[in-house]
Each structure stands twice: as C-alpha cells, then as structure tokens.
Coordinates of C-alpha atoms in Angstrom, one line a residue:
X1 CA -0.2 0.1 -0.4
X2 CA 1.1 3.3 -0.8
X3 CA 1.5 6.3 1.4
X4 CA -0.3 9.4 0.8
X5 CA 0.5 12.6 2.2
X6 CA -2.9 13.9 1.9
X7 CA -4.3 12.0 4.3
X8 CA -1.6 12.0 6.9
X9 CA -0.9 14.9 9.6
X10 CA 2.5 16.3 10.3
X11 CA 4.1 14.5 12.8
X12 CA 2.1 15.5 16.6
X13 CA 3.5 13.4 19.3
X14 CA 1.5 13.6 22.7
X15 CA 2.5 15.5 25.6
X16 CA 4.5 12.8 28.0
X17 CA 6.0 13.1 30.5
X18 CA 9.4 11.0 30.4
X19 CA 10.7 9.4 34.1
X20 CA 12.0 6.6 32.3
X21 CA 15.6 5.5 32.8
X22 CA 15.9 7.2 29.4
X23 CA 15.5 9.4 27.3
X24 CA 14.0 12.3 28.6
X25 CA 12.1 15.6 28.0
X26 CA 14.9 17.6 26.0
X27 CA 15.2 21.3 28.0
X28 CA 13.5 23.4 25.6
X29 CA 16.2 25.6 25.6
X30 CA 17.8 22.6 23.4
X31 CA 15.3 21.7 21.4
X32 CA 14.7 25.8 20.4
X33 CA 18.6 25.8 19.2
X34 CA 18.0 23.2 17.0
X35 CA 15.6 24.7 14.5
X36 CA 18.5 27.4 13.7
X37 CA 19.2 27.6 10.4
X38 CA 21.8 25.6 9.1
X39 CA 25.1 26.2 7.4
X40 CA 27.8 25.1 5.7
X41 CA 29.9 22.8 7.9
X42 CA 33.2 24.6 6.8
X43 CA 31.7 28.2 7.3
X44 CA 34.0 30.4 10.3
X45 CA 31.4 30.3 11.9
X46 CA 30.1 27.3 12.0
X47 CA 33.9 25.4 12.4
X48 CA 34.0 28.5 15.2
X49 CA 30.7 26.7 17.0
X50 CA 32.5 22.9 16.9
X51 CA 35.7 24.5 18.7
X52 CA 33.4 26.5 21.7
X53 CA 31.3 23.0 21.5
X54 CA 34.8 21.7 22.4
X55 CA 35.4 23.9 25.2
X56 CA 32.4 23.4 26.6
X57 CA 32.2 19.6 26.9
X58 CA 36.3 19.9 28.8
X59 CA 33.9 21.5 31.5
X60 CA 31.5 19.0 31.3
X61 CA 34.1 15.9 31.5
X62 CA 36.6 18.1 34.0
X63 CA 39.4 17.7 31.7
X64 CA 41.5 19.8 29.7
X65 CA 42.2 17.1 27.0
X66 CA 42.0 18.8 23.6
X67 CA 40.0 15.8 21.8
X68 CA 37.1 16.2 23.6
X69 CA 34.1 16.7 20.7
X70 CA 31.3 14.9 19.3
X71 CA 30.7 11.3 17.3
X72 CA 27.4 11.8 14.8
X73 CA 24.9 9.1 16.1
X74 CA 23.0 8.1 18.8
X75 CA 25.4 7.4 22.7
X76 CA 25.8 3.5 21.7
X77 CA 27.6 5.4 18.3
X78 CA 30.8 6.6 20.5
X79 CA 30.9 3.4 22.9
X80 CA 31.6 1.7 19.5
X81 CA 33.9 4.2 18.1
X82 CA 36.2 4.1 21.3
X83 CA 36.5 0.7 21.5
X84 CA 37.2 0.2 17.3
X85 CA 39.3 3.0 17.6
X86 CA 41.7 2.0 20.6
X87 CA 41.3 -2.4 20.0
X88 CA 43.7 -4.0 17.9
X89 CA 42.0 -7.5 16.5
X90 CA 43.8 -10.1 19.2
X91 CA 44.5 -7.8 21.6
X92 CA 42.7 -8.0 25.5
X93 CA 39.7 -6.6 26.7
X94 CA 38.7 -6.5 30.4
X95 CA 35.7 -5.7 31.1
X96 CA 33.6 -5.8 34.3
X97 CA 30.0 -6.9 34.2
X98 CA 27.6 -5.6 36.3
X99 CA 24.5 -5.4 34.6
X100 CA 23.3 -5.1 30.9
X101 CA 26.0 -2.6 29.6
X102 CA 28.4 -4.0 30.6
X103 CA 27.8 -7.1 28.4
X104 CA 27.4 -4.7 25.9
X105 CA 30.9 -3.3 25.9
X106 CA 32.0 -7.6 26.1
X107 CA 29.7 -7.6 23.0
X108 CA 31.0 -4.6 21.1
X109 CA 34.8 -5.7 22.1
X110 CA 34.6 -9.4 20.4
X111 CA 32.7 -8.0 17.1
X112 CA 36.1 -5.9 16.9
X113 CA 38.7 -9.1 17.7
X114 CA 39.4 -8.5 20.8
X115 CA 40.0 -11.0 23.5
X116 CA 37.8 -10.6 26.1
X117 CA 38.3 -11.2 29.2
X118 CA 34.6 -10.7 31.9
X119 CA 34.9 -10.8 36.1
X120 CA 31.6 -10.4 36.7
X121 CA 29.1 -8.9 39.8
X122 CA 25.1 -9.5 40.4
X123 CA 22.8 -7.4 39.6
X124 CA 22.8 -4.6 41.7
X125 CA 25.9 -4.3 43.0
X126 CA 29.2 -2.9 42.0
X127 CA 33.6 -4.0 42.0
X128 CA 35.8 -2.7 44.1
X129 CA 39.2 -1.3 43.6
X130 CA 40.5 -4.4 44.9
X131 CA 39.0 -6.5 42.3
X132 CA 40.0 -4.3 39.3
X133 CA 43.0 -4.6 39.9
X134 CA 43.5 -8.1 40.4
X135 CA 41.9 -8.7 37.6
X136 CA 44.2 -6.9 35.4
X137 CA 47.1 -8.2 37.4
X138 CA 45.9 -11.4 36.4
X139 CA 44.6 -10.7 33.2
X140 CA 47.1 -8.0 31.9
X141 CA 44.9 -6.5 29.3
X142 CA 45.6 -3.8 27.2
X143 CA 42.0 -2.0 27.8
X144 CA 40.0 -2.1 30.9
X145 CA 36.4 -0.8 29.7
X146 CA 33.7 -0.5 32.3
X147 CA 30.5 1.7 32.8
X148 CA 29.7 4.4 35.3
X149 CA 26.3 4.1 35.5
X150 CA 24.1 1.2 34.7
X151 CA 20.7 1.9 33.8
X152 CA 20.3 -2.0 33.9
X153 CA 21.2 -2.1 37.7
X154 CA 20.6 1.5 38.8
X155 CA 23.6 1.7 40.0
X156 CA 26.6 3.8 39.7
X157 CA 30.4 2.1 39.4
X158 CA 32.9 3.8 41.5
X159 CA 35.7 5.3 39.0
X160 CA 37.9 7.4 41.5
X161 CA 41.3 4.9 41.8
X162 CA 40.5 3.3 38.5
X163 CA 42.4 5.5 36.1
X164 CA 45.5 5.3 38.5
X165 CA 45.3 2.1 38.4
X166 CA 45.5 1.0 35.0
X167 CA 48.0 3.6 34.6
X168 CA 49.9 1.7 37.1
X169 CA 50.1 -1.4 35.3
X170 CA 50.2 0.7 31.5
X171 CA 46.8 -0.5 30.3
X172 CA 43.9 1.6 29.4
X173 CA 41.0 3.1 30.6
X174 CA 37.5 3.3 28.5
X175 CA 34.5 4.5 30.9
X176 CA 30.6 4.6 29.3
X177 CA 29.4 7.7 31.4
X178 CA 26.0 7.4 28.6
X179 CA 23.6 7.9 31.9
X180 CA 25.7 9.7 34.8
X181 CA 27.2 11.9 32.8
X182 CA 26.5 15.3 34.2
X183 CA 23.9 14.0 36.9
X184 CA 26.8 12.5 38.9
X185 CA 30.1 13.4 39.8
X186 CA 33.1 12.9 36.9
X187 CA 36.3 14.4 36.5
X188 CA 38.4 12.8 34.1
X189 CA 41.3 14.4 34.8
X190 CA 41.4 13.7 38.2
X191 CA 40.4 10.0 38.0
X192 CA 43.2 9.8 34.7
X193 CA 40.4 8.0 32.7
X194 CA 41.5 8.0 28.9
X195 CA 38.8 8.0 27.0
X196 CA 34.8 8.6 28.4
X197 CA 31.9 9.0 26.5
X198 CA 28.4 10.6 26.6
X199 CA 24.9 10.4 25.7
X200 CA 22.0 13.9 25.3
X201 CA 19.8 11.9 26.2
X202 CA 19.9 11.0 30.2
X203 CA 21.7 14.2 32.3
X204 CA 22.4 16.5 29.5
X205 CA 19.0 17.1 28.5
X206 CA 18.9 16.9 25.5
X207 CA 18.1 14.7 22.6
X208 CA 19.4 11.4 21.6
X209 CA 21.4 11.7 18.5
X210 CA 25.2 13.0 19.5
X211 CA 27.4 11.9 21.6
X212 CA 29.8 13.6 23.5
X213 CA 33.4 11.8 23.7
X214 CA 36.9 12.8 25.3
X215 CA 40.0 11.1 25.3
X216 CA 43.2 11.7 26.9
X217 CA 47.1 12.7 25.0
X218 CA 47.8 9.2 26.1
X219 CA 44.4 7.1 24.4
X220 CA 44.9 9.7 21.3
X221 CA 48.7 8.4 21.0
X222 CA 47.1 4.8 20.4
X223 CA 45.0 6.4 18.0
X224 CA 46.8 8.5 16.0
X225 CA 49.4 5.6 15.8
X226 CA 46.9 3.4 13.5
X227 CA 46.4 6.5 11.5
X228 CA 44.9 6.1 8.1
X229 CA 44.0 8.9 5.5
X230 CA 41.1 7.8 3.3
X231 CA 42.0 8.0 -0.5
X232 CA 39.8 10.5 -1.8
X233 CA 40.8 13.2 0.5
X234 CA 44.5 11.6 0.3
X235 CA 46.6 14.4 2.2
X236 CA 49.9 13.0 1.0
X237 CA 51.0 11.2 5.2
X238 CA 51.5 7.6 4.9
X239 CA 48.9 5.1 7.2
X240 CA 50.7 3.5 10.5
X241 CA 49.8 0.4 11.7
X242 CA 47.2 -1.6 12.0
X243 CA 44.0 0.0 10.1
X244 CA 41.1 0.9 12.4
X245 CA 37.9 -1.3 10.8
X246 CA 35.2 1.3 10.9
X247 CA 35.4 4.8 8.5
X248 CA 33.1 6.0 9.8
X249 CA 33.6 5.3 13.9
X250 CA 37.5 5.5 12.7
X251 CA 38.4 8.5 15.6
X252 CA 41.9 9.0 14.1
X253 CA 39.9 10.6 11.3
X254 CA 37.0 12.4 13.5
X255 CA 40.1 14.1 15.4
X256 CA 41.4 15.4 12.0
X257 CA 38.0 16.5 10.7
X258 CA 37.3 18.7 14.3
X259 CA 41.3 20.0 14.5
X260 CA 43.2 22.3 12.6
X261 CA 43.6 20.4 10.1
X262 CA 39.7 19.7 9.6
X263 CA 40.1 17.1 7.1
X264 CA 37.0 16.1 5.8
X265 CA 35.2 12.8 7.2
X266 CA 31.4 13.2 7.2
X267 CA 29.0 16.7 7.0
X268 CA 28.6 17.6 10.8
X269 CA 24.7 17.0 11.7
X270 CA 24.9 20.4 12.4
X271 CA 21.4 21.1 14.0
X272 CA 22.5 17.9 16.5
X273 CA 26.0 19.9 17.1
X274 CA 23.5 22.9 17.9
X275 CA 21.4 20.4 20.4
X276 CA 24.8 19.1 21.7
X277 CA 26.7 22.5 22.4
X278 CA 23.7 24.0 24.2
X279 CA 23.3 20.9 27.0
X280 CA 27.2 21.5 27.2
X281 CA 26.5 25.4 27.8
X282 CA 23.5 24.8 30.2
X283 CA 25.4 22.4 31.9
X284 CA 28.8 24.7 32.6
X285 CA 26.9 27.9 33.2
X286 CA 25.3 25.8 36.3
X287 CA 28.4 24.2 37.2
X288 CA 29.0 20.9 37.4
X289 CA 29.2 20.4 40.9
X290 CA 25.6 22.5 41.0
X291 CA 23.8 19.9 38.4
X292 CA 25.3 17.0 40.3
X293 CA 23.5 18.8 43.5
X294 CA 20.8 19.1 41.9
X295 CA 20.5 15.5 40.4
X296 CA 21.4 13.9 43.9
X297 CA 17.9 16.4 45.2
X298 CA 15.3 15.4 43.0
X299 CA 17.0 11.9 42.6
X300 CA 16.7 11.2 45.9
X301 CA 13.6 12.9 46.6
X302 CA 11.7 10.3 44.2
X303 CA 13.7 7.2 46.6
X304 CA 12.5 9.1 49.1
X305 CA 8.7 8.7 47.4
X306 CA 8.8 5.7 46.5
X307 CA 9.8 4.3 49.7
X308 CA 7.4 6.8 51.4
X309 CA 4.8 4.1 49.4
X310 CA 5.8 1.3 50.2
X311 CA 7.7 -0.1 47.7
X312 CA 11.5 -1.4 48.4
X313 CA 14.4 0.2 46.3
X314 CA 16.0 -1.9 44.2
X315 CA 20.4 -2.9 44.7
X316 CA 22.9 -1.1 47.0
X317 CA 21.7 2.3 47.4
X318 CA 25.2 3.3 48.9
X319 CA 26.3 3.4 45.1
X320 CA 23.1 3.8 43.3
X321 CA 23.1 6.3 40.6
X322 CA 21.6 10.0 41.5
X323 CA 19.4 9.8 38.5
X324 CA 18.1 6.6 38.4
X325 CA 16.3 4.6 41.1
X326 CA 15.6 0.3 40.9
X327 CA 12.0 -0.8 42.6
X328 CA 11.0 -3.9 43.6
X329 CA 7.9 -4.6 41.6
X330 CA 5.0 -5.3 45.0
X331 CA 3.7 -9.2 44.6
X332 CA 0.9 -9.5 42.9
X333 CA 1.0 -6.7 41.4
X334 CA 1.0 -6.9 37.1
X335 CA 4.3 -4.5 36.4
X336 CA 4.3 -3.5 32.6
X337 CA 0.2 -3.8 32.2
X338 CA 0.6 -0.9 35.5
X339 CA 3.1 1.3 33.6
X340 CA 0.6 1.0 30.9
X341 CA -1.9 2.0 32.8
X342 CA 0.5 4.4 33.9
X343 CA 0.6 6.0 30.2
X344 CA -2.2 6.5 29.4
X345 CA -4.1 7.7 32.1
X346 CA -1.1 9.9 33.5
X347 CA 1.4 10.3 30.3
X348 CA 4.0 9.6 32.5
X349 CA 6.2 6.2 30.9
X350 CA 8.7 5.2 33.5
X351 CA 10.7 2.2 32.9
X352 CA 11.1 -1.9 33.5
X353 CA 14.6 -3.2 33.3
X354 CA 16.3 -6.4 31.1
X355 CA 17.5 -9.9 31.5
X356 CA 17.4 -11.0 35.3
X357 CA 15.6 -8.1 36.4
X358 CA 13.0 -7.6 33.4
X359 CA 9.7 -8.2 35.2
X360 CA 10.8 -7.4 38.7
X361 CA 12.3 -4.2 39.4
X362 CA 11.0 -0.5 37.6
X363 CA 13.1 2.4 37.0
X364 CA 12.4 5.8 37.8
X365 CA 14.5 8.3 36.1
X366 CA 15.4 11.7 37.9
X367 CA 17.3 13.1 34.9
X368 CA 18.4 16.2 32.7
X369 CA 15.1 18.8 32.7
X370 CA 13.1 16.5 34.6
X371 CA 15.2 17.2 37.7
X372 CA 11.9 19.6 39.1
X373 CA 9.9 18.9 42.0
X374 CA 6.3 19.3 39.9
X375 CA 8.0 15.9 38.3
X376 CA 8.6 14.5 41.2
X377 CA 5.3 14.8 43.2
X378 CA 3.5 14.4 40.0
X379 CA 4.5 11.0 39.3
X380 CA 4.5 10.0 42.6
X381 CA 1.0 11.1 43.1
X382 CA -0.1 9.1 39.6
X383 CA 1.9 6.1 40.6
X384 CA 0.2 6.4 44.4
X385 CA -3.6 6.2 42.7
X386 CA -2.3 2.9 39.5
X387 CA -0.7 1.3 42.6
X388 CA -4.4 1.6 44.5
X389 CA -5.8 0.2 41.3
X390 CA -4.1 -2.8 41.0
X391 CA -4.6 -3.9 44.9
X392 CA -1.3 -2.5 46.3
X393 CA -1.8 -0.6 50.2
X394 CA -0.6 2.5 50.6
X395 CA -1.0 5.2 52.9
X396 CA -2.7 7.8 51.4
X397 CA 0.4 10.6 50.1
X398 CA 2.7 8.9 52.3
X399 CA 5.0 8.4 48.6
X400 CA 3.9 13.2 48.4
X401 CA 4.7 13.7 52.1
X402 CA 8.0 11.8 52.1
X403 CA 9.5 13.2 49.3
X404 CA 8.3 17.0 50.4
X405 CA 9.7 16.0 54.0
X406 CA 13.3 15.0 51.8
X407 CA 13.0 18.9 50.3
X408 CA 12.5 20.2 53.2
X409 CA 15.5 18.6 55.3
X410 CA 18.0 19.0 52.4
X411 CA 17.2 23.4 51.5

C-alpha cells in the first residue's frame, strides 16, 4: 500500500512526562537551538561553533583534553568508536560486568576481534578497586572497559581509583558514562580516565543523536598510531599501524575533522551540534557540582517518595545513581500492565529492566530537564493512584509527604 501524504497529518506526538531511565524530555532551550538555520560545515562561523562545543564539553567532562568532541550518532556510536579505535584484533580487553551495559561492551569488543575477559558481579552491586586491580594483574589487558552508571541496575560504579590503577599497570581505561555524566560526579583528569563517552538523552537534557567523547593525550597517541586517511581525501601522509576497522567510527579521522586541519570525514550533523552545544552550555553555566547536586536532590526525593509508598528500593543504595531509582515490583502487581496504565491515564512513562531484572523492578528516572519538584511529585501522585487500582495498599499521600520531607531536609 502506498503512502499518501495528503491523508496524513504532520507529526504530532502526544505530551508525555518521561520519567523512565531515558530518554527524557529535552530542555526547551535545547530543542529551540535545534531549529536554528543550517550553515555550511566549513563556514568560519560553523568551525568556530565546533571549537566552542569542544571547550564546553571539556568543562562537562572536567578535563583539559584537546580531543573532546562529538561523534555523530546515538551514545552507542561513541562507545563503538572508542573500542574499535583503541583495540586491534587479538588484543585483550577486560570488562567488569555488573549489568546489561557491561555485556554490551563485551559484545562490541568481541565484534572488533578482541580477546575479551570478563569479571562479573550480581546485578545491583558494584566492583571494588581491589577486584578490578586483581583482574588487571591476572589478565594484563590492553584496555579496561567499564560502565559508570548502568541504568539496567541503577548502580553507579566508583571510579576515583580506577584510572590510577590502570596507569600503574600500563592499561588504557575507557568509561561509558552515557547515563551518568552530568548527574553524577565525573572528573576525567583527576581520575586519570583515558577515554569517556556519553549521550545527550539522559542527564545532559537533550535528544538522542549526538555522542560527546573525550580522549586523553595518552589514548590519542594510540589512535594516531593507527592513522590512515581515506584515498579520496589523501593528504600525502603515510598510513600507520593496523588500520581502524571502521571508517565512520575511526576516531583518528574524526580528530582530523575537528582539528585545525579540518580534513573532511563526514558532514557534521548541524542541528545535533546545536543541541549538543546547548546541553553543554547549560551545564557549564550551572556548574558541574551544582548539576550533580540538583540530580542528587530530586533523585533523593523520588527515592524517598517511592519508599514512602511502601515500595522496596533495589540494589546497593550506597552506590545508586543519583538519576535512576530501581524499585521492586510488588508481589501480585502486574508490572507492565501498571506501566501501560500509568502512560495511558497520566501520560507518565517509567521503565522496566532487562535480563534477570525484567519484570522484577521498575526504573524511575529523574534526570536532565525533569529534575524538578513538580515532575517528582506528579509522578508519585499518579503512581500511588495506579498502585491502588492494581490492588496494592499504601498510606494515602505517603509518597508525596516523604518526598516533601526530603526537600525540606535538604534546603
């Protein structure tokens, strides 16, 4: 059947309050930035905007790394770019797995042709520095690839000592900070992290589609050691090392594109660049410590409210992400049906999880533009009503009262 545009209206999505693990509602200032006029990719105004974006993301990652830029694609694009550019086939990668996204790093590294070694933790727990160092000493990998905030379990892996451990043993460190950056403390240089990547659609308060990345000089040298320029834009240089297996995700070529040489690689996703710059501008203006405190305040209020409803929080609460709360689905309550009812009746979305936690927990997100008192309280009111409809007994207004008490205690 052919599509007749005259029979269909312009895209008109329903109004939703996205309180799941992401994506979230983008900040209106970000979506307004996306509507700005397009400019040619080598226009001086455009290249200056790219330089501004690099500087802003240095503030977000808390780093002096020159190679702090964007990979055009969702957060996963930067993950793949990092691993394919750092790791040659046959080299060893160590992946600590504590949830779904550790398994993702394992798969991507395997697809690159790496020899992948994993250590595992029960979902809902985190690794100690000692466990990671012992695995590094035993397996001697080239790269440690880990996740900071794994939204599948809502856990926040401590990282403050990881970079130093890696450098002590001559190992590169990569951190997937997709869901944590901007809402949880991340200090790239202080923690000696070599490569970190993120996405806009979580704490950065934007839409999915652009992936910030920061690369230490130590890691950049490894990438430059595999530098090859595609034939159609040859600059006279000779290729070095084992060629990176992806053209689009070749970080050596992406660095050439963002650098002074402006060697063509792809056509920059202009509207997404505008969005990414605005996300970083807003965070830099607020200050990263203040942004983390904002997520901690409103995430803490949501956690208090969920507990006040009589729900059991999931996982090691001492190492929970500020911005995503896991809560056990009460016995006898149809979790997916309640989520569907919450969406249909109130326009509010919360998430379930994956693997061993599918149907076991709900995941409630409080991040980015939705780190607001009204968003937290509205979600708790609606969730209480739906819990009652599904036969769960709770004290009236207990969730909202607990959240308000948290706000009062943390003025």
